[in-house]
PDB file of C-alpha atoms in Angstrom:
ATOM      1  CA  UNK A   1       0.000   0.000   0.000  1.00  0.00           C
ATOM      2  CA  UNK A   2       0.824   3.867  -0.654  1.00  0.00           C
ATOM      3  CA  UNK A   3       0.040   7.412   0.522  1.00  0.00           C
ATOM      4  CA  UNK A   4      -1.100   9.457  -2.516  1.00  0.00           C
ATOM      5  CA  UNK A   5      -0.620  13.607  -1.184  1.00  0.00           C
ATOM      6  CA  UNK A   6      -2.437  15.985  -3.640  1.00  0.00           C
ATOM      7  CA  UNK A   7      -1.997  19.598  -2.132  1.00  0.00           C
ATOM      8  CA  UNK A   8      -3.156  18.789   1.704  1.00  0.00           C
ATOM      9  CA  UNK A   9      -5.343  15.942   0.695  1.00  0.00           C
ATOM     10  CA  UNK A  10      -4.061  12.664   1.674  1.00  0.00           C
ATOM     11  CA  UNK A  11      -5.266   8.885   0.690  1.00  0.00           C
ATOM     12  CA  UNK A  12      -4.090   5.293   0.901  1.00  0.00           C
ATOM     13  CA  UNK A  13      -3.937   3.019  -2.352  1.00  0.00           C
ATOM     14  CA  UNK A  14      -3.598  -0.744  -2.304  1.00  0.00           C
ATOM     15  CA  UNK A  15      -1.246  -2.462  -4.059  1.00  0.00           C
ATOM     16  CA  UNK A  16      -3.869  -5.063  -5.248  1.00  0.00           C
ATOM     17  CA  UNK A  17      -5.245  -2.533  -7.215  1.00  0.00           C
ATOM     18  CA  UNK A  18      -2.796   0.040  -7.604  1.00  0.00           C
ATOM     19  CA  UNK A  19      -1.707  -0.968 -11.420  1.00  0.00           C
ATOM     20  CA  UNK A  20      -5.118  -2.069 -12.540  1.00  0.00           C
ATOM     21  CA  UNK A  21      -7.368   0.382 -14.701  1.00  0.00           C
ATOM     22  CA  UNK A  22      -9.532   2.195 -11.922  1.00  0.00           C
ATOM     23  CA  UNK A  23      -8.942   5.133  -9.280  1.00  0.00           C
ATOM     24  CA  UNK A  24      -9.515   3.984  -5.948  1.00  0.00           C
ATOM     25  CA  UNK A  25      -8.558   5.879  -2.700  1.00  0.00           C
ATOM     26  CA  UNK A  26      -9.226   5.649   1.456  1.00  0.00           C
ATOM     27  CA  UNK A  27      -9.357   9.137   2.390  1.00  0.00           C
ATOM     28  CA  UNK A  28      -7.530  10.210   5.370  1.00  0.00           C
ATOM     29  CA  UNK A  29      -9.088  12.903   7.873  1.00  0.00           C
ATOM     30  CA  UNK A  30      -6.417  15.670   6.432  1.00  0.00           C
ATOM     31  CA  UNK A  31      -6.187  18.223   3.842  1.00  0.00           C
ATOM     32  CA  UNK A  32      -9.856  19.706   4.449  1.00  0.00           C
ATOM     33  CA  UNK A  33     -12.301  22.501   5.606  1.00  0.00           C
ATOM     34  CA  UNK A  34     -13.826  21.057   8.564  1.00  0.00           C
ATOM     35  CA  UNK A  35     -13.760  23.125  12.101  1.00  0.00           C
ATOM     36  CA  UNK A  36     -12.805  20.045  15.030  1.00  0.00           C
ATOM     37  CA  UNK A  37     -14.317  18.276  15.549  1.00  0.00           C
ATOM     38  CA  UNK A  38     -14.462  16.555  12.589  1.00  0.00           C
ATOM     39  CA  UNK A  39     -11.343  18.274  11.397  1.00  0.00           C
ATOM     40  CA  UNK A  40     -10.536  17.874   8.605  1.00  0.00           C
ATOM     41  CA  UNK A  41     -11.445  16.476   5.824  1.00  0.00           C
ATOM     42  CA  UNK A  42     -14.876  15.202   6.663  1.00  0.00           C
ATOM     43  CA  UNK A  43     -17.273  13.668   4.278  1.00  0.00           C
ATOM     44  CA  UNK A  44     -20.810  13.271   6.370  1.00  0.00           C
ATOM     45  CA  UNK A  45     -23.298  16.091   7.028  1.00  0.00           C
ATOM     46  CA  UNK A  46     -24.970  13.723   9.512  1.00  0.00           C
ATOM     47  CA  UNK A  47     -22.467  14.639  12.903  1.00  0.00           C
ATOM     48  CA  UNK A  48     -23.161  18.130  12.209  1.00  0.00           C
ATOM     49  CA  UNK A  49     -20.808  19.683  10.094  1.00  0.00           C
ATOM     50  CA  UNK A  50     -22.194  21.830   7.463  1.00  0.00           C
ATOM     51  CA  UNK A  51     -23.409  20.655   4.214  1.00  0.00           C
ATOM     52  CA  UNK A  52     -21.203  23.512   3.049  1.00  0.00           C
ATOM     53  CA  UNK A  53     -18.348  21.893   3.897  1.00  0.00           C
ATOM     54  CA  UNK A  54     -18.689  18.343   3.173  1.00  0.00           C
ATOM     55  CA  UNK A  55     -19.002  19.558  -0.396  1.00  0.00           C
ATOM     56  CA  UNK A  56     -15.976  21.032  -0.656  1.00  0.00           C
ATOM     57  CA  UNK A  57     -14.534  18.418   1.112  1.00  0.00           C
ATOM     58  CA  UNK A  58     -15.869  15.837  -1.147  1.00  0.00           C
ATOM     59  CA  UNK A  59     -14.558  17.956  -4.228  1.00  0.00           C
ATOM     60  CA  UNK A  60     -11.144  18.051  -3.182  1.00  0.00           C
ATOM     61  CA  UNK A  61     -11.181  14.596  -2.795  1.00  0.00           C
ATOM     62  CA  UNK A  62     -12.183  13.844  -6.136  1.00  0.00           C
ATOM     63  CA  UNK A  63     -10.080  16.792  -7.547  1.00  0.00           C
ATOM     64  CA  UNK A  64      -7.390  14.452  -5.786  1.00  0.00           C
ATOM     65  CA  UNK A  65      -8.440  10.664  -7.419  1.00  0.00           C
ATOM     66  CA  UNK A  66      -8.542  12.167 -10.510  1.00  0.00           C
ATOM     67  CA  UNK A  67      -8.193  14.752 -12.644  1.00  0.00           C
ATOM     68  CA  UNK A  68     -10.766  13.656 -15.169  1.00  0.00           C
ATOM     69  CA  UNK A  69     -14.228  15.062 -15.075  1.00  0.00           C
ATOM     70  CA  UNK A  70     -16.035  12.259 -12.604  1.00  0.00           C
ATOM     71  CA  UNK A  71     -19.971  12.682 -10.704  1.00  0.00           C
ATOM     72  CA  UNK A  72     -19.959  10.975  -7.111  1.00  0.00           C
ATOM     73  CA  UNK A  73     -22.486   8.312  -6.085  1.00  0.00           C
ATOM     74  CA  UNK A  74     -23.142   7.929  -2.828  1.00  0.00           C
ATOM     75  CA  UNK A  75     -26.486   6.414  -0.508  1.00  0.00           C
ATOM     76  CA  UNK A  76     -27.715   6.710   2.893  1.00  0.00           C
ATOM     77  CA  UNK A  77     -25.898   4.035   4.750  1.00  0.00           C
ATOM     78  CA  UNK A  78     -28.182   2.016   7.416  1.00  0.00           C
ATOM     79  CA  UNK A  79     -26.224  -1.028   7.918  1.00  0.00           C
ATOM     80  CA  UNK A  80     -27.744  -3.849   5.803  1.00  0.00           C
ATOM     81  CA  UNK A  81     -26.967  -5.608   2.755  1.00  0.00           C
ATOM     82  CA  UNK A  82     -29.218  -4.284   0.644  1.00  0.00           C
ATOM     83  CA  UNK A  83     -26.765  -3.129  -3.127  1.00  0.00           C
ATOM     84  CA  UNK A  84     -27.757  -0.759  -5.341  1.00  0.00           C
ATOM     85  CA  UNK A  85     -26.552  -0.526  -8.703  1.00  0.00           C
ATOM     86  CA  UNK A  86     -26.238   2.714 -10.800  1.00  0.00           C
ATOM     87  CA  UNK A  87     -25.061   3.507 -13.951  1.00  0.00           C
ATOM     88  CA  UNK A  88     -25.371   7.415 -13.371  1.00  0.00           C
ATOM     89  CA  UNK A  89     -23.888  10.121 -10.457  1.00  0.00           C
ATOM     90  CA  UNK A  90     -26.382  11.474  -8.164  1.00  0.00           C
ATOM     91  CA  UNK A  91     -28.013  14.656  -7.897  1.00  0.00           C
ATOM     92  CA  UNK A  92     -27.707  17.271  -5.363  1.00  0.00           C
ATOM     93  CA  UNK A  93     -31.098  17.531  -5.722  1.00  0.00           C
ATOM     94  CA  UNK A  94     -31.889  13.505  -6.006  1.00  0.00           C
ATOM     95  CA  UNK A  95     -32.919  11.709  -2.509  1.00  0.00           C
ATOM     96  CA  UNK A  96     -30.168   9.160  -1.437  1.00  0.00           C
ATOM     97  CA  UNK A  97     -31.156   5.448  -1.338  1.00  0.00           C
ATOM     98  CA  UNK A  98     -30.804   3.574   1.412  1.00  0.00           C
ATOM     99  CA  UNK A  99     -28.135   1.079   1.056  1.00  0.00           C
ATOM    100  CA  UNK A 100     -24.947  -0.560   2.129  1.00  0.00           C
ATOM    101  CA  UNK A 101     -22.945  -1.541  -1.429  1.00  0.00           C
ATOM    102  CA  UNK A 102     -23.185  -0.140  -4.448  1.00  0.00           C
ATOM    103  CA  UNK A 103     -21.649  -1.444  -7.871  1.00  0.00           C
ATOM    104  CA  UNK A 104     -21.519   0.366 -11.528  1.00  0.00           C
ATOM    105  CA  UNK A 105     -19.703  -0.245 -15.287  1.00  0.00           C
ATOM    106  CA  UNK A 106     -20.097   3.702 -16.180  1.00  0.00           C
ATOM    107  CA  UNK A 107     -16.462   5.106 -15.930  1.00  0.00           C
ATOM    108  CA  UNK A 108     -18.660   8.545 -15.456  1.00  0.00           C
ATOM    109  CA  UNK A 109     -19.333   7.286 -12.319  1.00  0.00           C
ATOM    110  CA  UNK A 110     -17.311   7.401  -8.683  1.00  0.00           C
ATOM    111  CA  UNK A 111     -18.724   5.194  -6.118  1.00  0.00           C
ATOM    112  CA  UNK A 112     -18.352   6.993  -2.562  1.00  0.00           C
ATOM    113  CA  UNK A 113     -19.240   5.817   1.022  1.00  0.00           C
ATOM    114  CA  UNK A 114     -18.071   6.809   4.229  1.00  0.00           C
ATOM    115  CA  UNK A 115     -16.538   5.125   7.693  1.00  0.00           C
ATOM    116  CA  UNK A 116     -15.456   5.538  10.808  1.00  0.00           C
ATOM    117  CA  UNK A 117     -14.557   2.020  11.909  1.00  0.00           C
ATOM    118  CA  UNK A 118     -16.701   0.305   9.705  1.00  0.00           C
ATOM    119  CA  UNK A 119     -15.393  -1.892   6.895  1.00  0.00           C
ATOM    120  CA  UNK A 120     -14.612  -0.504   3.674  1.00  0.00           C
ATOM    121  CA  UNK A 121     -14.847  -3.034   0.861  1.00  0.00           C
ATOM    122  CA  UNK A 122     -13.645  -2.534  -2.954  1.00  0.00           C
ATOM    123  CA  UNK A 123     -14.285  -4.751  -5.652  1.00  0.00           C
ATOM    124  CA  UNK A 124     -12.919  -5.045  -8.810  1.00  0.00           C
ATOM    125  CA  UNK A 125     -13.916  -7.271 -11.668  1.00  0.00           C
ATOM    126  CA  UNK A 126     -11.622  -6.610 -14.564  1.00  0.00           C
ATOM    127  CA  UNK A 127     -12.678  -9.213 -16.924  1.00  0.00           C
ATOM    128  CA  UNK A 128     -15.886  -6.890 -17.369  1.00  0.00           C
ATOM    129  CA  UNK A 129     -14.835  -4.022 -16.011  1.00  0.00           C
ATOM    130  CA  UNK A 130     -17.100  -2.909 -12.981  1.00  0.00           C
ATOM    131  CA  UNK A 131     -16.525  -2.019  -9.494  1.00  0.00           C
ATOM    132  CA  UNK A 132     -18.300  -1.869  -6.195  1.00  0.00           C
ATOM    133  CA  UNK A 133     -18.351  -1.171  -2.530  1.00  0.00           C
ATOM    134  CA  UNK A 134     -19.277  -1.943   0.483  1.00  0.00           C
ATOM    135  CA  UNK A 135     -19.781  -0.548   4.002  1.00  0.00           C
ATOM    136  CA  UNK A 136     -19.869  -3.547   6.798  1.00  0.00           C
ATOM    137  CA  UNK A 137     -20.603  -2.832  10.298  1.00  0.00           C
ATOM    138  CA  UNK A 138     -21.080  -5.685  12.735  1.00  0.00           C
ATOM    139  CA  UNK A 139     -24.677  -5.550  11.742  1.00  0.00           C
ATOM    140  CA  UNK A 140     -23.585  -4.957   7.669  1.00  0.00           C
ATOM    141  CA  UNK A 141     -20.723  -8.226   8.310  1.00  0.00           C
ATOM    142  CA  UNK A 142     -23.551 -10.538   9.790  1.00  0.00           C
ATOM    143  CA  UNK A 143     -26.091  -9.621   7.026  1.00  0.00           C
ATOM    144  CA  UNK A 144     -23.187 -10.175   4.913  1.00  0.00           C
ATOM    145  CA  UNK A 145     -23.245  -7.339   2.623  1.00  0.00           C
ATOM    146  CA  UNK A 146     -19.757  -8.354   1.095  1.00  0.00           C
ATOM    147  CA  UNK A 147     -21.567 -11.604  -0.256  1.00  0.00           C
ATOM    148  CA  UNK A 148     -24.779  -9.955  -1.295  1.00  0.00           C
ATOM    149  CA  UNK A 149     -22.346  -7.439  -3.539  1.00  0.00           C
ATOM    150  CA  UNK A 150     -20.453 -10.441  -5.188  1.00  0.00           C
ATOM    151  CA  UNK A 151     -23.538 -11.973  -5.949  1.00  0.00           C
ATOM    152  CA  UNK A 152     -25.097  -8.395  -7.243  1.00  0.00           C
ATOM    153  CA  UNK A 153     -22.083  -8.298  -9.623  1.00  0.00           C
ATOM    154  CA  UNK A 154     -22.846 -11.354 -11.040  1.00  0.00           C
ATOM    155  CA  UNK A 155     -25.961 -11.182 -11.440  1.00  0.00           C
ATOM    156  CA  UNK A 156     -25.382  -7.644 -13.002  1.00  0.00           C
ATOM    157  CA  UNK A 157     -22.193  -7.784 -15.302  1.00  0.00           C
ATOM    158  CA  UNK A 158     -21.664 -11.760 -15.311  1.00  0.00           C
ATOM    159  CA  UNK A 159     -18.816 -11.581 -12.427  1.00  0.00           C
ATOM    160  CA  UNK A 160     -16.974 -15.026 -12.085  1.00  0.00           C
ATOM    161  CA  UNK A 161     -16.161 -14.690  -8.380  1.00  0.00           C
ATOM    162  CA  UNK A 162     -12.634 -16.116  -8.469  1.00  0.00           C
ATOM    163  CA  UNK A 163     -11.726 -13.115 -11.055  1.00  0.00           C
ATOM    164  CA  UNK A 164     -12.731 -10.509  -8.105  1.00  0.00           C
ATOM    165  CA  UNK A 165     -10.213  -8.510  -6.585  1.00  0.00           C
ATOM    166  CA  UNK A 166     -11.103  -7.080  -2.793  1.00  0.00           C
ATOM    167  CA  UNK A 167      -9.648  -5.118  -0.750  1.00  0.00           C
ATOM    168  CA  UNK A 168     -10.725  -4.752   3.070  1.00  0.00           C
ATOM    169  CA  UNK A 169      -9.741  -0.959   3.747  1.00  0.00           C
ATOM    170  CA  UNK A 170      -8.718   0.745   7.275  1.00  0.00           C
ATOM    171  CA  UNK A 171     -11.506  -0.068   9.464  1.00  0.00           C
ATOM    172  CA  UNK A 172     -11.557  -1.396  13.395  1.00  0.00           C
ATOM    173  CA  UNK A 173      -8.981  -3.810  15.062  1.00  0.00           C
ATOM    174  CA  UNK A 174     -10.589  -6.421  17.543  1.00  0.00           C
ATOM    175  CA  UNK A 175      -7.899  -5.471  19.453  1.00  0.00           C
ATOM    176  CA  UNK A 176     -10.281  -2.089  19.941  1.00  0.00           C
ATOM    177  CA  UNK A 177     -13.430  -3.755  19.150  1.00  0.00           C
ATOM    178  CA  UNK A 178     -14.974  -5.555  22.520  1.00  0.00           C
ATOM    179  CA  UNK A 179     -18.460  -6.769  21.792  1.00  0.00           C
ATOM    180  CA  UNK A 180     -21.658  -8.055  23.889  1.00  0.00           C
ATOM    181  CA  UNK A 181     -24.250 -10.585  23.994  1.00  0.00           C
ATOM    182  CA  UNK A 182     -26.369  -9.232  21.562  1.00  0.00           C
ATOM    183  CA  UNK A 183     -23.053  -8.799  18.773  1.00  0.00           C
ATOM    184  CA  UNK A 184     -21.875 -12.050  20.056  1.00  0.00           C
ATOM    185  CA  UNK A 185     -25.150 -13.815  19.719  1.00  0.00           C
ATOM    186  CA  UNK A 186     -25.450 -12.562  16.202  1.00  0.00           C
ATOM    187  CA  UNK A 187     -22.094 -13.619  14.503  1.00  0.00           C
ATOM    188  CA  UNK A 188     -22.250 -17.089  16.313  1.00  0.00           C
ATOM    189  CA  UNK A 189     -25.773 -17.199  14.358  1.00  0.00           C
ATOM    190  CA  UNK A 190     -24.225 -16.089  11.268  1.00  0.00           C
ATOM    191  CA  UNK A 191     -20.994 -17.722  11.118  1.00  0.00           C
ATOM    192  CA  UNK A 192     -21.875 -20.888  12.527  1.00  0.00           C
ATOM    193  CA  UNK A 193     -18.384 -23.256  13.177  1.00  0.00           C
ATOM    194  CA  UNK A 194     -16.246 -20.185  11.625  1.00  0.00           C
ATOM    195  CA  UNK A 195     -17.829 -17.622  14.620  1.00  0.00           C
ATOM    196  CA  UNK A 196     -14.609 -19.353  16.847  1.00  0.00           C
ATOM    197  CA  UNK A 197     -11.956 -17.466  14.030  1.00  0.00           C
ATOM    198  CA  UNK A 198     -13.771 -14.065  14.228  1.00  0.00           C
ATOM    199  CA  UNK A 199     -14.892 -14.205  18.039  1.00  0.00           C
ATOM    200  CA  UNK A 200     -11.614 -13.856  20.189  1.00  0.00           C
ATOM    201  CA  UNK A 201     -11.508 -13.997  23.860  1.00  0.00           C
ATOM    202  CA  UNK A 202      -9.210 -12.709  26.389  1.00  0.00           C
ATOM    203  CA  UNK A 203      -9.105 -12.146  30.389  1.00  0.00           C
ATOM    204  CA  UNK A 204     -13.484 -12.611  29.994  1.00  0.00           C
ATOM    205  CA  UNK A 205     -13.661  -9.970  27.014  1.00  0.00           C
ATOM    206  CA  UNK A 206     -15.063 -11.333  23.738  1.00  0.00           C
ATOM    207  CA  UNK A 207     -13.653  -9.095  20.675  1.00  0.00           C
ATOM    208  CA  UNK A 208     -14.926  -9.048  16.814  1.00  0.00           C
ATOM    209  CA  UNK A 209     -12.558  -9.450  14.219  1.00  0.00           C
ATOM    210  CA  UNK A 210     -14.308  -7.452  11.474  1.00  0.00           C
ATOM    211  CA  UNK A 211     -11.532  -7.833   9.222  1.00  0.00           C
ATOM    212  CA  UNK A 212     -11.260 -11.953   9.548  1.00  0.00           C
ATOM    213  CA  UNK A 213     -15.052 -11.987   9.074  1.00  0.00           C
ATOM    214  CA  UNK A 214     -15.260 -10.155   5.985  1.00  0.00           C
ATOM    215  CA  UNK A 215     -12.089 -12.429   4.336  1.00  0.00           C
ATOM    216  CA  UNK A 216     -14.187 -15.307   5.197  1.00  0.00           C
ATOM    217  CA  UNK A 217     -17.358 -13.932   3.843  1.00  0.00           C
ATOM    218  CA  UNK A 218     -15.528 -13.331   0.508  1.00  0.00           C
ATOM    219  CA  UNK A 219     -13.970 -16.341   0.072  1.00  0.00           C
ATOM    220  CA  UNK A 220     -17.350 -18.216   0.923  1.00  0.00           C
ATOM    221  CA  UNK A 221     -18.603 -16.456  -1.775  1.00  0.00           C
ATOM    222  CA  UNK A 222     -15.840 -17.645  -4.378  1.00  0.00           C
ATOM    223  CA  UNK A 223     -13.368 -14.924  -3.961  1.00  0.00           C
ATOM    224  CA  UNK A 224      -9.918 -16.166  -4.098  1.00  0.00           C
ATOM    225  CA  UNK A 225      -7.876 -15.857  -0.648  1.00  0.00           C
ATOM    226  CA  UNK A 226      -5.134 -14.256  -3.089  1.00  0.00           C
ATOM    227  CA  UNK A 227      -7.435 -11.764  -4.059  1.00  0.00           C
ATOM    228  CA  UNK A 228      -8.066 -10.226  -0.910  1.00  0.00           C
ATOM    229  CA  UNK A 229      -5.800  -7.656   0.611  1.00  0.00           C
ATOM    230  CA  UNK A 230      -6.606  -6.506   3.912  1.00  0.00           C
ATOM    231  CA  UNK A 231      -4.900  -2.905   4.278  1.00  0.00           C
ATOM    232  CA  UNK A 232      -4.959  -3.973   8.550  1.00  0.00           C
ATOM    233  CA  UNK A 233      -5.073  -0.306   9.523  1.00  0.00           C
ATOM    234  CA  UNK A 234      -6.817  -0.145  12.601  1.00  0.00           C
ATOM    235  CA  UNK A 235      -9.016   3.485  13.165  1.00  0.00           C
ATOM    236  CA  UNK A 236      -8.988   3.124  16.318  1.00  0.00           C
ATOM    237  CA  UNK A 237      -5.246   2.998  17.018  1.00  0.00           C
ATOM    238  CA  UNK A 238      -4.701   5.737  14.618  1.00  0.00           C
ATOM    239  CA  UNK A 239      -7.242   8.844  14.912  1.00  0.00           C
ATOM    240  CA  UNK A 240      -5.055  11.025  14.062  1.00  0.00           C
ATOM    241  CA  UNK A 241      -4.696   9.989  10.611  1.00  0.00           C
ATOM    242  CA  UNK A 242      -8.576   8.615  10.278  1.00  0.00           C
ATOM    243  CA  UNK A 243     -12.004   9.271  11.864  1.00  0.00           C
ATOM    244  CA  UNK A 244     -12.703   6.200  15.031  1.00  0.00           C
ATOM    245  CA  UNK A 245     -16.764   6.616  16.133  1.00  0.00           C
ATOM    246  CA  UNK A 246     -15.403   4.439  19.256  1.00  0.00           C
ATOM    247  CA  UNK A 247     -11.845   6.050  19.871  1.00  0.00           C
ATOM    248  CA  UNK A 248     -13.461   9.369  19.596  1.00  0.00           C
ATOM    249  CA  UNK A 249     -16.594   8.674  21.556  1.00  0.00           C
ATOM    250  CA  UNK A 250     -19.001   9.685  18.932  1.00  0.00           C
ATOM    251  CA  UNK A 251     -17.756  13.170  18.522  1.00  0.00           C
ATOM    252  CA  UNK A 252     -15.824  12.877  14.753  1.00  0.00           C
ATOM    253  CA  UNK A 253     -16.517  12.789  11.482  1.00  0.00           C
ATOM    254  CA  UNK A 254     -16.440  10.177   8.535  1.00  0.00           C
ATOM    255  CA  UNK A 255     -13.548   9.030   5.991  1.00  0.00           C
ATOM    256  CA  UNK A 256     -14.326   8.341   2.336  1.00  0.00           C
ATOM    257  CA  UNK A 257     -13.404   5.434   0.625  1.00  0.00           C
ATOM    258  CA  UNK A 258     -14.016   6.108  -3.395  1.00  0.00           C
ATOM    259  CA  UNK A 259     -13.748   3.754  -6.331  1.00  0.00           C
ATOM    260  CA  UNK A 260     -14.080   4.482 -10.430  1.00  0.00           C
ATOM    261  CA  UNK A 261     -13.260   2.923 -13.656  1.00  0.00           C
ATOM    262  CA  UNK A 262     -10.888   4.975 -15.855  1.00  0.00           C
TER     263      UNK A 262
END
């Protein structure tokens, strides 16, 4: 993986899909307009920065993924696995849809969603050239969103699974990430005989490995394990360089992650 700087704007590539045909970036929290605290470069107008703002904000970072003309596509995030796919930007004007993946073929299109300890997931299927994304919470991750967009790609463009290349994006550590019952409950439901490789205990405290999850629901879902790169940058540890809702106790903003065919 690499920093990319453009002016004060700041974002991580990974190598996995560094030299293919798309622009893909994680966005750190630098090089923006926002007052703290969501300093700086803050892509949500739901923690209460200004809509002002988040709109330049979002146009430097596309000014910074590329230089080519590009409309942003981007949905109100609720934590489920529900994809949408779009072959056109959206409005200012145009209501988001609610959603947790999106995927798209039109290189007019750049496919935005935003984070703050969630899971970031990109997908890229080169043999028909699409992409997608993902946002996977603990609720997102047992709903399996990361599935449901593999299957929405093939279902859309014809996607043969094992020609997918993922990438699992800064996100929480389970080092950071102690869980319940109720989150404990869940993944065992979900995950069955595999909840013992995502579920880690230690001194009574059960942690979720988002990261170890999301690799499994991938590969379950015909993704090659040397396909996947998992950036294993944990928010949490490092809030200075990205947005943590539970480092920061609620009080911070959200990262992009951004993907587009050239």
């Amino acid at each position: 993986m690499r920093y990319v700087s453009s002016g004060e704007v700041r974002f991580l590539k990974a190598d996995l899909l560094d030299t293919e045909p798309i622009f893909h970036g994680f966005f750190t929290r630098h090089g923006g307009v926002s007052p703290s605290p969501w300093a700086s470069l803050n892509m949500a107008t739901s923690v209460g920065d200004s809509r002002e703002n988040v709109l330049e904000n979002r146009a430097r970072a596309l000014r910074a993924l590329t230089p080519e003309p590009r409309g942003i596509f981007d949905v109100w995030q609720v934590h489920s696995n529900r994809v949408v796919y779009t072959r056109q930007p959206r409005s200012l004007g145009e209501p988001h849809q609610q959603a947790d993946a999106i995927i798209t073929d039109n290189p007019e299109v750049v496919l935005l969603m935003m984070f703050a300890d969630c899971v970031p997931i990109l997908l890229f299927d080169p043999g028909h050239h699409a992409v997608g994304i993902a946002h996977a919470g603990w609720k997102g991750t047992v709903a399996k969103v990361a599935r449901e967009s593999v299957l929405s790609m093939k279902q859309a463009f014809g996607t043969k699974p094992e020609d997918l290349l993922a990438v699992i994006g800064p996100s929480i550590c389970p080092e950071h990430y102690a869980v319940g019952s109720e989150v404990t409950h869940a993944v065992r439901e979900a995950f069955g005989n595999d909840s013992s490789e995502v579920l880690l205990q230690e001194n009574g405290v059960i942690s979720l490995d988002l990261w170890r999850a999301n690799q499994i629901i991938l590969t379950q879902a015909g993704v090659l394990a040397d396909h996947i790169q998992t950036v294993e940058i944990c928010t949490a540890e490092h809030t200075r360089d990205w947005y943590s809702h539970r480092a920061e106790m609620g009080k911070t903003g959200r990262f992009a992650a951004m993907i587009g065919l050239r």
